Tab-separated table of N, CA and C in Angstrom:
chain	number	residue	atom	x	y	z
A	1	GLU	N	20.250	-10.740	-3.327
A	1	GLU	CA	21.512	-10.018	-3.272
A	1	GLU	C	21.532	-9.175	-2.003
A	2	VAL	N	22.563	-9.317	-1.184
A	2	VAL	CA	22.673	-8.612	0.083
A	2	VAL	C	22.792	-7.116	-0.168
A	3	GLY	N	22.047	-6.353	0.593
A	3	GLY	CA	22.095	-4.906	0.478
A	3	GLY	C	21.199	-4.329	-0.598
A	4	LYS	N	20.655	-5.153	-1.444
A	4	LYS	CA	19.766	-4.662	-2.495
A	4	LYS	C	18.348	-4.576	-1.940
A	5	PRO	N	17.727	-3.414	-2.024
A	5	PRO	CA	16.357	-3.310	-1.495
A	5	PRO	C	15.390	-4.133	-2.345
A	6	PRO	N	14.371	-4.696	-1.702
A	6	PRO	CA	13.394	-5.481	-2.466
A	6	PRO	C	12.563	-4.572	-3.357
A	7	SER	N	12.107	-5.111	-4.447
A	7	SER	CA	11.218	-4.321	-5.294
A	7	SER	C	9.816	-4.407	-4.709
A	8	ILE	N	9.098	-3.336	-4.821
A	8	ILE	CA	7.726	-3.287	-4.329
A	8	ILE	C	6.830	-3.018	-5.524
A	9	VAL	N	5.879	-3.915	-5.722
A	9	VAL	CA	4.970	-3.802	-6.843
A	9	VAL	C	3.556	-3.869	-6.304
A	10	ARG	N	2.733	-2.920	-6.691
A	10	ARG	CA	1.337	-2.957	-6.292
A	10	ARG	C	0.542	-3.580	-7.427
A	11	VAL	N	-0.222	-4.602	-7.094
A	11	VAL	CA	-1.072	-5.271	-8.073
A	11	VAL	C	-2.505	-4.871	-7.780
A	12	ALA	N	-3.201	-4.404	-8.787
A	12	ALA	CA	-4.581	-3.971	-8.597
A	12	ALA	C	-5.454	-5.134	-8.156
A	13	GLY	N	-6.363	-4.847	-7.243
A	13	GLY	CA	-7.292	-5.858	-6.767
A	13	GLY	C	-8.353	-6.168	-7.812
A	14	VAL	N	-9.025	-7.289	-7.618
A	14	VAL	CA	-10.098	-7.720	-8.514
A	14	VAL	C	-11.436	-7.407	-7.848
A	15	ASN	N	-12.334	-6.807	-8.585
A	15	ASN	CA	-13.668	-6.505	-8.069
A	15	ASN	C	-14.510	-7.777	-8.127
A	16	GLY	N	-14.775	-8.370	-6.987
A	16	GLY	CA	-15.529	-9.607	-6.930
A	16	GLY	C	-16.953	-9.483	-7.429
A	17	VAL	N	-17.543	-8.292	-7.295
A	17	VAL	CA	-18.930	-8.089	-7.732
A	17	VAL	C	-19.073	-8.400	-9.212
A	18	SER	N	-18.085	-8.000	-9.995
A	18	SER	CA	-18.180	-8.200	-11.442
A	18	SER	C	-17.971	-9.662	-11.846
A	19	HIS	N	-17.585	-10.507	-10.896
A	19	HIS	CA	-17.343	-11.920	-11.205
A	19	HIS	C	-18.365	-12.867	-10.564
A	20	MET	N	-19.229	-12.347	-9.710
A	20	MET	CA	-20.169	-13.208	-8.978
A	20	MET	C	-21.120	-13.966	-9.904
A	21	SER	N	-21.432	-13.403	-11.052
A	21	SER	CA	-22.369	-14.073	-11.961
A	21	SER	C	-21.668	-15.057	-12.909
A	22	ASN	N	-20.344	-15.153	-12.828
A	22	ASN	CA	-19.592	-16.061	-13.683
A	22	ASN	C	-19.669	-17.480	-13.103
A	23	PRO	N	-20.289	-18.430	-13.813
A	23	PRO	CA	-20.427	-19.783	-13.268
A	23	PRO	C	-19.095	-20.481	-13.013
A	24	GLU	N	-18.037	-20.086	-13.711
A	24	GLU	CA	-16.739	-20.726	-13.520
A	24	GLU	C	-16.190	-20.525	-12.111
A	25	VAL	N	-16.473	-19.372	-11.499
A	25	VAL	CA	-15.940	-19.116	-10.159
A	25	VAL	C	-16.728	-19.850	-9.086
A	26	HIS	N	-17.851	-20.443	-9.457
A	26	HIS	CA	-18.662	-21.186	-8.491
A	26	HIS	C	-18.506	-22.692	-8.656
A	27	SER	N	-17.631	-23.106	-9.518
A	27	SER	CA	-17.414	-24.528	-9.777
A	27	SER	C	-16.741	-25.167	-8.559
A	28	GLY	N	-17.554	-25.719	-7.664
A	28	GLY	CA	-17.033	-26.356	-6.465
A	28	GLY	C	-16.805	-25.428	-5.298
A	29	PHE	N	-17.140	-24.147	-5.443
A	29	PHE	CA	-16.918	-23.184	-4.369
A	29	PHE	C	-18.188	-22.400	-4.089
A	30	GLU	N	-18.392	-22.100	-2.832
A	30	GLU	CA	-19.462	-21.186	-2.429
A	30	GLU	C	-18.789	-19.998	-1.758
A	31	TRP	N	-18.998	-18.831	-2.295
A	31	TRP	CA	-18.373	-17.618	-1.754
A	31	TRP	C	-19.343	-16.947	-0.793
A	32	ASP	N	-18.846	-16.520	0.367
A	32	ASP	CA	-19.680	-15.827	1.340
A	32	ASP	C	-20.018	-14.418	0.888
A	33	SER	N	-19.138	-13.844	0.069
A	33	SER	CA	-19.368	-12.469	-0.377
A	33	SER	C	-18.561	-12.195	-1.637
A	34	ALA	N	-18.927	-11.119	-2.303
A	34	ALA	CA	-18.157	-10.683	-3.469
A	34	ALA	C	-16.755	-10.260	-3.044
A	35	GLY	N	-16.627	-9.732	-1.832
A	35	GLY	CA	-15.312	-9.342	-1.318
A	35	GLY	C	-14.385	-10.536	-1.157
A	36	GLU	N	-14.940	-11.638	-0.641
A	36	GLU	CA	-14.147	-12.856	-0.486
A	36	GLU	C	-13.693	-13.371	-1.851
A	37	LEU	N	-14.592	-13.356	-2.824
A	37	LEU	CA	-14.247	-13.790	-4.176
A	37	LEU	C	-13.177	-12.878	-4.769
A	38	GLY	N	-13.363	-11.568	-4.637
A	38	GLY	CA	-12.395	-10.610	-5.174
A	38	GLY	C	-11.023	-10.777	-4.549
A	39	CYS	N	-10.981	-11.016	-3.256
A	39	CYS	CA	-9.710	-11.221	-2.558
A	39	CYS	C	-9.008	-12.471	-3.096
A	40	THR	N	-9.762	-13.552	-3.251
A	40	THR	CA	-9.189	-14.793	-3.767
A	40	THR	C	-8.672	-14.613	-5.189
A	41	LEU	N	-9.472	-13.984	-6.034
A	41	LEU	CA	-9.042	-13.759	-7.421
A	41	LEU	C	-7.828	-12.830	-7.482
A	42	SER	N	-7.771	-11.871	-6.572
A	42	SER	CA	-6.612	-10.972	-6.518
A	42	SER	C	-5.351	-11.735	-6.161
A	43	HIS	N	-5.450	-12.642	-5.179
A	43	HIS	CA	-4.281	-13.429	-4.778
A	43	HIS	C	-3.833	-14.351	-5.908
A	44	LEU	N	-4.789	-14.913	-6.631
A	44	LEU	CA	-4.433	-15.751	-7.778
A	44	LEU	C	-3.740	-14.929	-8.864
A	45	ALA	N	-4.192	-13.694	-9.069
A	45	ALA	CA	-3.560	-12.818	-10.062
A	45	ALA	C	-2.116	-12.520	-9.667
A	46	VAL	N	-1.883	-12.300	-8.381
A	46	VAL	CA	-0.514	-12.052	-7.900
A	46	VAL	C	0.354	-13.284	-8.123
A	47	ALA	N	-0.178	-14.462	-7.804
A	47	ALA	CA	0.588	-15.699	-7.999
A	47	ALA	C	0.958	-15.888	-9.472
A	48	ARG	N	0.006	-15.623	-10.358
A	48	ARG	CA	0.297	-15.743	-11.798
A	48	ARG	C	1.396	-14.771	-12.218
A	49	GLN	N	1.316	-13.534	-11.715
A	49	GLN	CA	2.310	-12.515	-12.058
A	49	GLN	C	3.692	-12.921	-11.557
A	50	LEU	N	3.756	-13.463	-10.343
A	50	LEU	CA	5.043	-13.914	-9.792
A	50	LEU	C	5.647	-15.010	-10.653
A	51	LEU	N	4.820	-15.949	-11.077
A	51	LEU	CA	5.314	-17.026	-11.943
A	51	LEU	C	5.791	-16.485	-13.288
A	52	ARG	N	5.005	-15.581	-13.873
A	52	ARG	CA	5.384	-14.998	-15.168
A	52	ARG	C	6.717	-14.259	-15.074
A	53	ASP	N	6.908	-13.569	-13.943
A	53	ASP	CA	8.121	-12.770	-13.779
A	53	ASP	C	9.318	-13.593	-13.300
A	54	GLY	N	9.099	-14.881	-13.004
A	54	GLY	CA	10.193	-15.762	-12.633
A	54	GLY	C	10.708	-15.617	-11.210
A	55	HIS	N	9.895	-15.085	-10.318
A	55	HIS	CA	10.332	-14.942	-8.922
A	55	HIS	C	10.324	-16.289	-8.215
A	56	SER	N	11.320	-16.525	-7.393
A	56	SER	CA	11.367	-17.769	-6.626
A	56	SER	C	10.667	-17.604	-5.277
A	57	ALA	N	10.513	-16.365	-4.823
A	57	ALA	CA	9.849	-16.103	-3.542
A	57	ALA	C	9.325	-14.679	-3.544
A	58	ALA	N	8.307	-14.443	-2.724
A	58	ALA	CA	7.746	-13.103	-2.605
A	58	ALA	C	7.010	-12.987	-1.283
A	59	LEU	N	6.931	-11.793	-0.767
A	59	LEU	CA	6.104	-11.491	0.390
A	59	LEU	C	4.898	-10.731	-0.147
A	60	VAL	N	3.726	-11.314	0.012
A	60	VAL	CA	2.495	-10.695	-0.478
A	60	VAL	C	1.696	-10.239	0.737
A	61	VAL	N	1.348	-8.965	0.770
A	61	VAL	CA	0.577	-8.413	1.883
A	61	VAL	C	-0.631	-7.657	1.339
A	62	GLU	N	-1.620	-7.508	2.171
A	62	GLU	CA	-2.808	-6.738	1.801
A	62	GLU	C	-2.468	-5.249	1.772
A	63	ASP	N	-3.289	-4.481	1.093
A	63	ASP	CA	-3.010	-3.051	0.965
A	63	ASP	C	-3.140	-2.303	2.288
A	64	ASP	N	-3.789	-2.904	3.270
A	64	ASP	CA	-3.913	-2.246	4.567
A	64	ASP	C	-2.949	-2.829	5.608
A	65	ALA	N	-1.970	-3.606	5.152
A	65	ALA	CA	-0.984	-4.179	6.075
A	65	ALA	C	-0.164	-3.056	6.700
A	66	HIS	N	0.145	-3.213	7.969
A	66	HIS	CA	0.952	-2.218	8.686
A	66	HIS	C	2.345	-2.804	8.897
A	67	LEU	N	3.304	-2.296	8.150
A	67	LEU	CA	4.664	-2.844	8.208
A	67	LEU	C	5.506	-2.211	9.313
A	68	GLY	N	4.888	-1.348	10.127
A	68	GLY	CA	5.610	-0.730	11.234
A	68	GLY	C	6.053	-1.726	12.296
A	69	LEU	N	5.437	-2.911	12.301
A	69	LEU	CA	5.802	-3.927	13.288
A	69	LEU	C	6.905	-4.866	12.803
A	70	VAL	N	7.357	-4.693	11.576
A	70	VAL	CA	8.401	-5.567	11.027
A	70	VAL	C	9.617	-5.641	11.946
A	71	PRO	N	10.080	-4.528	12.531
A	71	PRO	CA	11.253	-4.630	13.413
A	71	PRO	C	11.029	-5.544	14.624
A	72	LEU	N	9.793	-5.825	14.958
A	72	LEU	CA	9.496	-6.684	16.106
A	72	LEU	C	9.369	-8.158	15.727
A	73	TRP	N	9.393	-8.469	14.431
A	73	TRP	CA	9.300	-9.865	14.000
A	73	TRP	C	10.502	-10.623	14.561
A	74	PRO	N	10.297	-11.854	15.039
A	74	PRO	CA	11.428	-12.604	15.598
A	74	PRO	C	12.447	-13.055	14.544
A	75	LEU	N	12.025	-13.127	13.288
A	75	LEU	CA	12.921	-13.521	12.194
A	75	LEU	C	12.698	-12.602	11.004
A	76	SER	N	13.754	-12.362	10.243
A	76	SER	CA	13.576	-11.639	8.990
A	76	SER	C	12.941	-12.591	7.977
A	77	VAL	N	12.339	-12.052	6.939
A	77	VAL	CA	11.746	-12.887	5.891
A	77	VAL	C	12.844	-13.733	5.254
A	78	ASP	N	14.010	-13.142	5.034
A	78	ASP	CA	15.123	-13.882	4.449
A	78	ASP	C	15.508	-15.071	5.328
A	79	ARG	N	15.641	-14.851	6.623
A	79	ARG	CA	16.012	-15.937	7.553
A	79	ARG	C	14.910	-16.993	7.597
A	80	LEU	N	13.674	-16.565	7.639
A	80	LEU	CA	12.548	-17.498	7.691
A	80	LEU	C	12.539	-18.419	6.473
A	81	THR	N	12.731	-17.851	5.286
A	81	THR	CA	12.703	-18.683	4.085
A	81	THR	C	13.871	-19.670	4.052
A	82	ARG	N	14.978	-19.322	4.675
A	82	ARG	CA	16.112	-20.251	4.736
A	82	ARG	C	15.834	-21.439	5.663
A	83	LEU	N	14.913	-21.253	6.621
A	83	LEU	CA	14.592	-22.316	7.577
A	83	LEU	C	13.493	-23.257	7.083
A	84	LEU	N	12.841	-22.889	6.003
A	84	LEU	CA	11.738	-23.715	5.494
A	84	LEU	C	12.279	-24.990	4.853
A	85	PRO	N	11.483	-26.055	4.872
A	85	PRO	CA	11.955	-27.322	4.292
A	85	PRO	C	12.099	-27.222	2.777
A	86	PRO	N	12.950	-28.066	2.203
A	86	PRO	CA	13.111	-28.071	0.743
A	86	PRO	C	11.771	-28.323	0.051
A	87	GLY	N	11.538	-27.617	-1.026
A	87	GLY	CA	10.321	-27.809	-1.799
A	87	GLY	C	9.110	-27.045	-1.278
A	88	TRP	N	9.282	-26.202	-0.266
A	88	TRP	CA	8.142	-25.449	0.250
A	88	TRP	C	7.583	-24.553	-0.849
A	89	THR	N	6.293	-24.290	-0.792
A	89	THR	CA	5.677	-23.435	-1.805
A	89	THR	C	4.913	-22.274	-1.214
A	90	THR	N	4.286	-22.454	-0.054
A	90	THR	CA	3.462	-21.380	0.508
A	90	THR	C	3.602	-21.359	2.021
A	91	LEU	N	3.671	-20.179	2.578
A	91	LEU	CA	3.716	-20.001	4.027
A	91	LEU	C	2.703	-18.932	4.375
A	92	GLN	N	1.781	-19.243	5.272
A	92	GLN	CA	0.783	-18.246	5.691
A	92	GLN	C	0.985	-17.884	7.124
């Protein structure tokens, strides 16, 4: 909706240390660190939450992202998503 500010939701990160001993997280994957595992699990948690909440799109950033450079982006997020091909699912 034009003019409506986006909602901002903070999702708590996952502590990778507490999951390193879980054999399920090592099924086909080798993690370089507990931080890498925690980051991956955190992103998966965000994706699950987005699906549960029925969002069609979202901008996910790290907690240390600096949004002060947004005015310098060549395209707005809205414009960028309109240019993506039909059926797109992820943009990094």
